[in-house]
Short mmCIF file of C-alpha atoms in Angstrom, two decimals:
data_model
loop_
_atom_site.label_atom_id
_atom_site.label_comp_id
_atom_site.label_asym_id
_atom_site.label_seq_id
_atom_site.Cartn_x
_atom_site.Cartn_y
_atom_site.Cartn_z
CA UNK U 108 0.00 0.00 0.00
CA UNK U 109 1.34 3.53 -1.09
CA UNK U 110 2.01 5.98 1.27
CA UNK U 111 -1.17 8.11 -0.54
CA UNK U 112 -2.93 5.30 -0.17
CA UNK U 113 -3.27 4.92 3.14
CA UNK U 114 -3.41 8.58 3.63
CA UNK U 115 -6.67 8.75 1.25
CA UNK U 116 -8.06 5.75 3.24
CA UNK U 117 -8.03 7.31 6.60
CA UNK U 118 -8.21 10.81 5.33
CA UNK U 119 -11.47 9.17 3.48
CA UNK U 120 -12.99 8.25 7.01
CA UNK U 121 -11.67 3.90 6.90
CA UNK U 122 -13.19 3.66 10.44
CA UNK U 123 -16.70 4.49 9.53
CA UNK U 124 -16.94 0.43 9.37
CA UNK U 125 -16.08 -0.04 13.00
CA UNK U 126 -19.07 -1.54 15.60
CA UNK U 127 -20.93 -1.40 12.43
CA UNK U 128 -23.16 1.66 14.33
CA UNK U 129 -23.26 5.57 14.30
CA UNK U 130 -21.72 5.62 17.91
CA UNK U 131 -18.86 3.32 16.74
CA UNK U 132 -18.01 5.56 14.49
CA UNK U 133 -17.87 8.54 16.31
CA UNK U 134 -16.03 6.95 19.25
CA UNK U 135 -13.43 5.63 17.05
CA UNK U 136 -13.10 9.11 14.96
CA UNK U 137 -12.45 11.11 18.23
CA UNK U 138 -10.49 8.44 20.35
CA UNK U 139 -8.79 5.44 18.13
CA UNK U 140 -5.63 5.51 16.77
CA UNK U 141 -5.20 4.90 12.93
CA UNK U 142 -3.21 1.85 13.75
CA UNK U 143 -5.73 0.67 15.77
CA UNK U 144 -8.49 1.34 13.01
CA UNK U 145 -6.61 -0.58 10.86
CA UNK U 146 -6.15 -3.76 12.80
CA UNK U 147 -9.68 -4.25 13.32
CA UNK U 148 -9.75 -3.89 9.30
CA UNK U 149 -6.79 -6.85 9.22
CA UNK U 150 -4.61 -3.71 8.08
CA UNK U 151 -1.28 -2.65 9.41
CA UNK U 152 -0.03 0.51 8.32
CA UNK U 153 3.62 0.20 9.75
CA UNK U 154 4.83 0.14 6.18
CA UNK U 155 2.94 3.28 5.04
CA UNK U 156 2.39 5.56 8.76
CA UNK U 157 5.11 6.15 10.41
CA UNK U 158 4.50 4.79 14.50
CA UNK U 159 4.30 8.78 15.82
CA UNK U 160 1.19 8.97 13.12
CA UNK U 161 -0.46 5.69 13.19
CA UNK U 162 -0.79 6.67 17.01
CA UNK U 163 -2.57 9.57 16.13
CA UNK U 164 -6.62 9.76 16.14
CA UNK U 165 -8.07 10.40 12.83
CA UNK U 166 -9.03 13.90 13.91
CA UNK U 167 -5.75 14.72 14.94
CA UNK U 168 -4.04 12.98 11.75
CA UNK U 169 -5.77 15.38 9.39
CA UNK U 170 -4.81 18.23 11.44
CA UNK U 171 -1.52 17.28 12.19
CA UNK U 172 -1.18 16.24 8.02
CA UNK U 173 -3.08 19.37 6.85
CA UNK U 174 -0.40 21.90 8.83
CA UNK U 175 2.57 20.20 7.34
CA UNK U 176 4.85 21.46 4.83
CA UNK U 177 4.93 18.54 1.91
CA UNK U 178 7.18 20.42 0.00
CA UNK U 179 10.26 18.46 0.12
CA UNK U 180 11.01 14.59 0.78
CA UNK U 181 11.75 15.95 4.22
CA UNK U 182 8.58 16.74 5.06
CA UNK U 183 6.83 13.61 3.60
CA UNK U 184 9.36 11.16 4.96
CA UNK U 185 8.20 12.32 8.69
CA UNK U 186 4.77 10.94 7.81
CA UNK U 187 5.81 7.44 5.71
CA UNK U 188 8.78 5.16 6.16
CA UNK U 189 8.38 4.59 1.73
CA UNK U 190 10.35 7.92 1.33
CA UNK U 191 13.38 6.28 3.41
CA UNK U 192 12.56 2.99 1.24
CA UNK U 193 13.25 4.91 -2.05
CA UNK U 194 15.71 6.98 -0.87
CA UNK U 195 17.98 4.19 -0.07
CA UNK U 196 17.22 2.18 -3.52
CA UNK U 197 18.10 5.21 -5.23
CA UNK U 198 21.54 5.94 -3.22
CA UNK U 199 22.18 2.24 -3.63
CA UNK U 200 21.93 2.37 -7.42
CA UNK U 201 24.36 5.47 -7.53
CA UNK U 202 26.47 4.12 -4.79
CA UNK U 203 26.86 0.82 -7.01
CA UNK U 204 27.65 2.79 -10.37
CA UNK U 205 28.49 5.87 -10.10
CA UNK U 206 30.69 5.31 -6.63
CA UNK U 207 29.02 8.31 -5.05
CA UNK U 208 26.84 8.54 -1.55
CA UNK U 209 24.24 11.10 -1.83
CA UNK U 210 24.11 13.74 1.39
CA UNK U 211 20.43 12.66 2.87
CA UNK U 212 20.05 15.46 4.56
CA UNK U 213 20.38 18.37 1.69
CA UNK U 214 17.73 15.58 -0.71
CA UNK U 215 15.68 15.39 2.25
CA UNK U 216 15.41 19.27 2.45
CA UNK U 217 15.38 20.68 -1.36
CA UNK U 218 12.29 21.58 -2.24
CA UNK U 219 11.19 19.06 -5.05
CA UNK U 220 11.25 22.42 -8.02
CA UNK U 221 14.69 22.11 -7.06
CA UNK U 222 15.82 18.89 -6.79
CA UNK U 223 16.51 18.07 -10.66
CA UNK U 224 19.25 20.27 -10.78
CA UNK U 225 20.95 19.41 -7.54
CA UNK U 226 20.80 16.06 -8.23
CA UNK U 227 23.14 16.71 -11.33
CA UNK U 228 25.29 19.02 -10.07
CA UNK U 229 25.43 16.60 -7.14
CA UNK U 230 26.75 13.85 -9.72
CA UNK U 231 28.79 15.62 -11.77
CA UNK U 232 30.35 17.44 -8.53
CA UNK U 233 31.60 14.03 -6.47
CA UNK U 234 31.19 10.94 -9.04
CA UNK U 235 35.03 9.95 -9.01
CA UNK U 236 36.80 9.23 -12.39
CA UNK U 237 38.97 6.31 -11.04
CA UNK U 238 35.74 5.03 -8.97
CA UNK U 239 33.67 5.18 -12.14
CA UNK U 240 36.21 3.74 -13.92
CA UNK U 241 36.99 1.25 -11.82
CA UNK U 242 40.62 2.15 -11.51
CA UNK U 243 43.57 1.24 -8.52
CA UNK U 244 46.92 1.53 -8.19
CA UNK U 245 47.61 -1.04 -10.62
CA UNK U 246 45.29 0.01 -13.48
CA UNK U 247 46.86 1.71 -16.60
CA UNK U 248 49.31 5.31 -15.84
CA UNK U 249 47.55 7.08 -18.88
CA UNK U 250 44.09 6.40 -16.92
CA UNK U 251 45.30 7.53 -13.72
CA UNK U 252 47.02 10.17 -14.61
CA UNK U 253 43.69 11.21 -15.72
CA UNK U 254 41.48 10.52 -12.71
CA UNK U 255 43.96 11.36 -9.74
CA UNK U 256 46.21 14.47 -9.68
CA UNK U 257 49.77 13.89 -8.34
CA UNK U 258 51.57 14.93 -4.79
CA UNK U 259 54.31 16.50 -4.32
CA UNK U 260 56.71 13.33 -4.57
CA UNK U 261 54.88 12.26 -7.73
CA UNK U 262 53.05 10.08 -6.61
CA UNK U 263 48.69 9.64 -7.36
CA UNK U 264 46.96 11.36 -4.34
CA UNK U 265 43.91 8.83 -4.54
CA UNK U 266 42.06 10.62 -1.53
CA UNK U 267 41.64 13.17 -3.92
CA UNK U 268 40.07 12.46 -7.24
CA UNK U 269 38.79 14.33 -9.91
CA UNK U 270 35.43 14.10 -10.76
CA UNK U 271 33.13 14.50 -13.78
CA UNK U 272 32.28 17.83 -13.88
CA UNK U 273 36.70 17.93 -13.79
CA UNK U 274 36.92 16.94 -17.40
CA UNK U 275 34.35 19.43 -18.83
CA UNK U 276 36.41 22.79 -17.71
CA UNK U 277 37.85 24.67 -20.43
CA UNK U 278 41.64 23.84 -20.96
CA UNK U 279 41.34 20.88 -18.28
CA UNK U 280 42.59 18.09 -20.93
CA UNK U 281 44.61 20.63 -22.80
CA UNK U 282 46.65 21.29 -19.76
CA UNK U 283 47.10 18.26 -18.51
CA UNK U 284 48.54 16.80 -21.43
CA UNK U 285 50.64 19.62 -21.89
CA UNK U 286 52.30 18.58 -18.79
CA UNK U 287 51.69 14.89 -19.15
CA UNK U 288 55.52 13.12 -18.54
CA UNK U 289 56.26 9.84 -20.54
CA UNK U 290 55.68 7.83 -17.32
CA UNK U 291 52.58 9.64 -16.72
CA UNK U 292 51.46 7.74 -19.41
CA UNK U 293 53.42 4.68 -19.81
CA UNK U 294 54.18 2.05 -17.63
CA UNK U 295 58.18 2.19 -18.17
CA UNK U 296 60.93 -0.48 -16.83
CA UNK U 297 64.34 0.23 -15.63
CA UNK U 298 65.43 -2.02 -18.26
CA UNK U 299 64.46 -0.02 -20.90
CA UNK U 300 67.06 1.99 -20.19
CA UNK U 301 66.42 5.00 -23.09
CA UNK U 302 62.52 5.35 -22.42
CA UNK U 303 63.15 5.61 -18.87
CA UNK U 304 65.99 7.94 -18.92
CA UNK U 305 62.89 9.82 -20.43
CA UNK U 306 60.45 9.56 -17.92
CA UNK U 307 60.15 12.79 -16.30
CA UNK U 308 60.60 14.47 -19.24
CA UNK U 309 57.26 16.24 -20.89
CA UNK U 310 56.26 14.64 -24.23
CA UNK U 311 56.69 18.29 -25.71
CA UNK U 312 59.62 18.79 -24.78
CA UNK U 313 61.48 16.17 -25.86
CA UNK U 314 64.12 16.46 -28.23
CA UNK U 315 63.71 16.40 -32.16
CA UNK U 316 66.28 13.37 -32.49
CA UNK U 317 63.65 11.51 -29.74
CA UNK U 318 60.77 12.97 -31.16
CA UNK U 319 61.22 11.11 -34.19
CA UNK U 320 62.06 7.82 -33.17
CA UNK U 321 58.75 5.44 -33.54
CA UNK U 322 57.92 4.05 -29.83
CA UNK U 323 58.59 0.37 -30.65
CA UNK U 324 62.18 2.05 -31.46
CA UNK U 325 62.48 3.22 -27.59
CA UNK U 326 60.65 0.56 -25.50
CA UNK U 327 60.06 -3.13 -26.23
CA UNK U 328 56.46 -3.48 -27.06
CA UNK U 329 54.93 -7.27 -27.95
CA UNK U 330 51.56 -8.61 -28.25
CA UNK U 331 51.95 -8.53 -23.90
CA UNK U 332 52.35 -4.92 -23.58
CA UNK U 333 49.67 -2.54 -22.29
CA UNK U 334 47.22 -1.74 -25.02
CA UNK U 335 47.56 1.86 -25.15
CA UNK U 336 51.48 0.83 -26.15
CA UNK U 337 50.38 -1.38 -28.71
CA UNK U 338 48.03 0.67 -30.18
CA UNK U 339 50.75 3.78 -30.30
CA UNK U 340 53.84 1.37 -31.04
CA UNK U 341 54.86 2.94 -34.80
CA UNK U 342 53.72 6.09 -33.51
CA UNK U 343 56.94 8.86 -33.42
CA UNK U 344 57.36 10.30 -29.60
CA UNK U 345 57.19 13.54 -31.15
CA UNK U 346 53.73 13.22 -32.49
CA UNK U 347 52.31 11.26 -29.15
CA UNK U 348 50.49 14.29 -28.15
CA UNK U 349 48.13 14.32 -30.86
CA UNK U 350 48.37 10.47 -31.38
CA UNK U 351 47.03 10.18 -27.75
CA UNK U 352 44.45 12.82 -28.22
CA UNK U 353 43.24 10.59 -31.14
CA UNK U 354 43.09 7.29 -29.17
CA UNK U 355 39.52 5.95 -28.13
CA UNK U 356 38.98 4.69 -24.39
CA UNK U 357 39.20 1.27 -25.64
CA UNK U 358 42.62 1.85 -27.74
CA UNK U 359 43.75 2.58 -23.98
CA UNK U 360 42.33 0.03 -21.73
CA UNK U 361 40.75 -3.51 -22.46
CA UNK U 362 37.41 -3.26 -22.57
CA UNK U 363 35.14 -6.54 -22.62
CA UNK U 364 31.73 -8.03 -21.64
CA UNK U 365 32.89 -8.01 -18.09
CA UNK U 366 33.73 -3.99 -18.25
CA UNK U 367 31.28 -2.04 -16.11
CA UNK U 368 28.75 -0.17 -18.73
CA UNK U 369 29.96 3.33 -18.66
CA UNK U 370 33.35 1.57 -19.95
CA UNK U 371 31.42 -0.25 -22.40
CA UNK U 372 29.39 2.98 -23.80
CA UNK U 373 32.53 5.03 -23.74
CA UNK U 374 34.72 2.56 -25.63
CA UNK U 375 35.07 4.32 -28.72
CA UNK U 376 35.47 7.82 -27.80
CA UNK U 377 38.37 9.77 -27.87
CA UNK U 378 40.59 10.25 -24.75
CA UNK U 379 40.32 13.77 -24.91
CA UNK U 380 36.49 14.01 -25.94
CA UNK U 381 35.12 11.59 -22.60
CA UNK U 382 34.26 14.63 -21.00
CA UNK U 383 32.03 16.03 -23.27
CA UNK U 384 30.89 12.44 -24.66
CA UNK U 385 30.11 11.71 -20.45
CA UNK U 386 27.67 15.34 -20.75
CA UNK U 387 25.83 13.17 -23.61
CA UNK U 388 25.79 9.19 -22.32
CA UNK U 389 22.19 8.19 -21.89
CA UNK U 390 21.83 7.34 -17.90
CA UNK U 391 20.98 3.77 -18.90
CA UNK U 392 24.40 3.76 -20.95
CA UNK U 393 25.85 4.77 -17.40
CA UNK U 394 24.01 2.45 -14.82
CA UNK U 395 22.17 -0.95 -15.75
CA UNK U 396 18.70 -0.44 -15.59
CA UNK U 397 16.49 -2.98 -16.10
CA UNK U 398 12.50 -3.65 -14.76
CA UNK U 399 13.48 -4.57 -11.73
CA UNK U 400 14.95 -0.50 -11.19
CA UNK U 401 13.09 1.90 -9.89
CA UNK U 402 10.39 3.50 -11.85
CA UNK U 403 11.80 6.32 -11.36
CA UNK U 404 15.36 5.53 -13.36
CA UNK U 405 13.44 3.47 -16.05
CA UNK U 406 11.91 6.36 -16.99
CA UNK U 407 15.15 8.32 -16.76
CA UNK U 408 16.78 5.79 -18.86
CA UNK U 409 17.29 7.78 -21.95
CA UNK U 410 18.54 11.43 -19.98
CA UNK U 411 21.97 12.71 -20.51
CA UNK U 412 23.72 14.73 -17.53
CA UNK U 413 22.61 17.41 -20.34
CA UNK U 414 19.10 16.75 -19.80
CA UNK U 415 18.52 15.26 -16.27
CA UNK U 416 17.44 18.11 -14.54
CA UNK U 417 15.00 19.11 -17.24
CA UNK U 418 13.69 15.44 -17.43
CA UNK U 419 13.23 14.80 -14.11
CA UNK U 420 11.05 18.17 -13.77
CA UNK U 421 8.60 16.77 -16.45
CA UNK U 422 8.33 13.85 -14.93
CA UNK U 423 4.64 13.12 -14.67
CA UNK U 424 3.27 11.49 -11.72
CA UNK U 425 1.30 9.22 -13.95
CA UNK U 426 5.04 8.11 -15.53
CA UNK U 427 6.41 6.70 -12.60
CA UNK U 428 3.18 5.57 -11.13
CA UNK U 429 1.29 3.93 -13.92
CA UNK U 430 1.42 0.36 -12.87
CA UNK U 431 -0.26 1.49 -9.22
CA UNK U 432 -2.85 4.13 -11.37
CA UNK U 433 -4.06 1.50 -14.11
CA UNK U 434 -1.91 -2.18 -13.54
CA UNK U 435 -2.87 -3.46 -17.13
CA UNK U 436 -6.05 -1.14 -17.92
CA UNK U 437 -6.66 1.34 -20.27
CA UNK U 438 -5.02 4.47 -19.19
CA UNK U 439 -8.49 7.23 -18.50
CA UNK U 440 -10.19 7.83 -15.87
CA UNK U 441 -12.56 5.03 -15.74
CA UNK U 442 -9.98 2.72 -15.19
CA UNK U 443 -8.03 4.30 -12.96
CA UNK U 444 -7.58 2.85 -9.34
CA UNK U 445 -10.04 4.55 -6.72
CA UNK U 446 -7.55 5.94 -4.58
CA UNK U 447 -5.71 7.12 -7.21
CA UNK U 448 -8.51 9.14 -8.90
CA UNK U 449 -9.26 11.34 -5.87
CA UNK U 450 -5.73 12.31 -6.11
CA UNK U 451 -5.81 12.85 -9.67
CA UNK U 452 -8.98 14.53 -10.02
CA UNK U 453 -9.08 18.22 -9.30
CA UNK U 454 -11.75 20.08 -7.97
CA UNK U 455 -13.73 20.70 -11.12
CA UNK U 456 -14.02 16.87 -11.78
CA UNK U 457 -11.21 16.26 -14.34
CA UNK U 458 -8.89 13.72 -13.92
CA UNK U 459 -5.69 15.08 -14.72
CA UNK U 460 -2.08 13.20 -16.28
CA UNK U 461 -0.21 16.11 -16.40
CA UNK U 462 1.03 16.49 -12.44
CA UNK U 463 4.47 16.27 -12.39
CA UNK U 464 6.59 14.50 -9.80
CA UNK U 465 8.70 17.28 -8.00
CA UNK U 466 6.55 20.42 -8.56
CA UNK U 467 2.71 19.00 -7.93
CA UNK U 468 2.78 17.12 -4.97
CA UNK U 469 0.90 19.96 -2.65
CA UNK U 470 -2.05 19.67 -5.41
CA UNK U 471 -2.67 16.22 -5.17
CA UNK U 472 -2.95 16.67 -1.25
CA UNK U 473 -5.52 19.59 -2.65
CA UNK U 474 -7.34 17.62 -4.28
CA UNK U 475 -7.06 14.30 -1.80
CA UNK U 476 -8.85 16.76 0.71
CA UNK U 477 -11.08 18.16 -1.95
CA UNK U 478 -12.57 14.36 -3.03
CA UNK U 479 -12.70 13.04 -0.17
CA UNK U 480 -14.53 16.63 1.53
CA UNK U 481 -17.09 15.95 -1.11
CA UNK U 482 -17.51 12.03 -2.04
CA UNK U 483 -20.64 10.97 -0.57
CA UNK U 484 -20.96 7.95 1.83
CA UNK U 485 -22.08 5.73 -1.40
CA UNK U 486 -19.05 6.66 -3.44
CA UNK U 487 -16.70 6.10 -0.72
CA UNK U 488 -18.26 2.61 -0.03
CA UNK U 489 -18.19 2.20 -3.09
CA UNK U 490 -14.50 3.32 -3.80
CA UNK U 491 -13.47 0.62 -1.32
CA UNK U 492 -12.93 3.30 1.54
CA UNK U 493 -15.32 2.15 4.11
CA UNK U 494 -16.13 -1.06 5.21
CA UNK U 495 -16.78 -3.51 7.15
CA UNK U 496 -20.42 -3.49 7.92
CA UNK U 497 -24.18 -4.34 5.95
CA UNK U 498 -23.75 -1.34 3.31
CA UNK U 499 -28.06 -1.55 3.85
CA UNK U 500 -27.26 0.96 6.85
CA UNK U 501 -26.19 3.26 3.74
CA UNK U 502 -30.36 3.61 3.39
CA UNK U 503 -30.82 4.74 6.66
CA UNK U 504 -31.69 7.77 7.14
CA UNK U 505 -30.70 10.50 9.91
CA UNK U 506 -33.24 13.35 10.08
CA UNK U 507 -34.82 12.22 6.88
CA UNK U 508 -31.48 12.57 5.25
CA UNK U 509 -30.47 9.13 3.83
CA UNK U 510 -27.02 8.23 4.90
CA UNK U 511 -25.41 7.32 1.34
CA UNK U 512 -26.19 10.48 0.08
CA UNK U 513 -24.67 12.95 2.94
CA UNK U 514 -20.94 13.58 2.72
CA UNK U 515 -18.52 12.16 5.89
CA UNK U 516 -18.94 15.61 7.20
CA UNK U 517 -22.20 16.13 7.40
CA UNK U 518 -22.68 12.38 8.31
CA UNK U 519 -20.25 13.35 11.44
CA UNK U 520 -22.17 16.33 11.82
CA UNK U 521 -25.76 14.32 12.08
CA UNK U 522 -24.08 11.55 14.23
CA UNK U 523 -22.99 14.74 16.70
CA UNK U 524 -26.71 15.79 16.20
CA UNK U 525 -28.65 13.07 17.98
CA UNK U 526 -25.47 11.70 20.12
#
């Protein structure tokens, strides 16, 4: 059961079932928890109330509920556990693939207009090269030379890495292959003695003589050497510059079926175009995502870091939430789940597709209140809101007022009348 669910359900007057009578259902309005509703419904709400609300009377729930601020995840996560729930799928999935841990506390309190963007500046801001790459201290020089900057005794400072948003600055690549070193690049052995004379030594600044000599000339390369080597091996020193601009990802590294995806999608781009070629990867050519993901990242699956924050303001609440609005029906209104049709219809009776998931939460809770103010007792029988007693007491009548036909307002209100 969704968190709006259970919210419409109580919100929607679930108790008017209990004792089966008027009185039963005044008593258990003014004095019984939710929780306690519930259970004699065979209902437990842990999973969508959290304990400090399921405690609450239903009088005091919509009070408490209807001063809150359900603005940001914040807010709704101190009502429902399910925010926590997909908060920690969704940190898992970027934890997994991207090597990142979002900061809980800033998602919790960015208002949901807002959230889009953070969320990709967030990624592009701390997603690691060598953690999205997969890299240690034994994967290829040219590769960490591009994900980790150096200390002072030239060695990789790997508390430090460079992120994505690193590689799109202006003159980021440019510079640091303008002071890229032959062992920055290469993995060079003392035995070959005239490469590794050369190993501090930037590539542009070596000297014609070297710069002309092919690199199978210099080092001993064979069908064992790193593949970056391999693939520059009749390549002159002098021209490595360029020739290494010119290499693709998997001219550098060996890329396979085993390769994480991001690997796999960047394979044949240039080294010195990943970071813009990163600014257009499809998220699903980043992360696997598959029908078991969250809704929310299958329909995501096609955004670029270009696009993300855009795409996940458009979202439409009837995107991510289809299978709970219509399972296998026709998407319209008739077929539309109860519950969620007093969320999605506003208060001049049309059902609406076009809410969108971060900006129209606080009109949904409009219109929850709205329905639910003005569904009569038959439609919230009917709607599978009450129940639990002979739905013939829907005939009676209270001051010649038949029951089914007042509202759960002014059926409170004639309850109060003759109690």
């Amino acid at each position: 059961m969704s968190f709006f669910k259970g919210l419409l359900i109580f919100l929607g007057g679930a108790v008017v079932g209990v004792g089966g009578t008027v009185g039963g259902v005044y008593i258990a309005a003014s004095t019984m928890s939710l929780s306690g509703t519930a259970k004699l419904f065979g209902a437990d709400l842990s999973s969508a109330l959290k304990e400090d609300y399921a405690n609450l009377t239903i009088t005091e729930f919509i009070k408490k509920v209807s001063s809150k601020d359900l603005s940001t995840l914040g807010g709704i996560s101190e009502i429902t556990p399910m925010v926590d729930e997909f908060y920690n799928n969704l940190d898992s999935q970027l934890k997994e693939s991207l090597k990142i841990t979002l900061n809980k506390d800033t998602i919790y309190s960015t208002k949901f207009e807002n959230l889009g963007g953070y969320l990709v500046q967030y990624i592009k801001d701390n997603a690691p090269l060598g953690g999205v790459l997969n890299l240690d201290s034994s994967s290829n020089p040219a590769l960490l030379y591009l994900a980790y900057p150096k200390k002072d005794d030239g060695s990789y400072d790997f508390d430090k890495p460079r992120v994505i948003s690193d590689l799109s600055a202006e003159g980021f690549l440019d510079n640091l292959l303008d002071n890229a070193t032959l062992g920055d690049l290469l993995t060079i052995d003392s035995s070959d003695t005239t490469i590794y004379a050369l190993r501090d030594t930037k590539i542009n600044e070596l000297e014609d003589g070297i710069q002309d000599l092919e690199l199978q000339e210099v080092v001993e390369i064979s069908v064992t050497s790193p593949l970056i080597l391999q693939n520059l091996a009749e390549t002159k020193v002098g021209e490595l510059p360029s020739a290494i601009g010119n290499l693709t990802l998997g001219d550098v590294i060996e890329i396979n079926d085993s390769s994480s995806k991001i690997l796999k999608s960047l394979a044949g781009t240039k080294v010195d175009q990943i970071g813009g070629k990163i600014d257009t990867l499809k998220l699903g050519e980043m992360i696997e995502i598959g029908s078991t993901s969250p809704l929310i990242l299958q329909n995501l699956e096609n955004s670029t870091l270009a696009t993300l924050e855009s795409d996940i303001e458009n979202l439409k609440i009837t995107d991510v939430f289809a299978g709970e609005i219509w399972g296998n029906e026709t998407h319209d209104a008739a077929h539309a789940d109860a519950v969620w049709r007093y969320m999605l219809t506003d208060s001049t009776g049309t059902f609406r597709t076009d809410y969108k998931l971060c900006s129209d939460m606080d009109m949904l809770t409009a219109n929850v209140k709205y329905n639910i103010n003005a569904a009569t007792m038959d439609s919230l029988y009917a709607d599978g809101f009450i129940s639990g007693f002979d739905p013939a007491t829907l005939n009676k009548t209270i001051n010649s007022v038949r029951i089914g036909d007042m509202t759960f307002a002014q059926f409170i209100t004639a309850v109060n009348g003759i109690i």
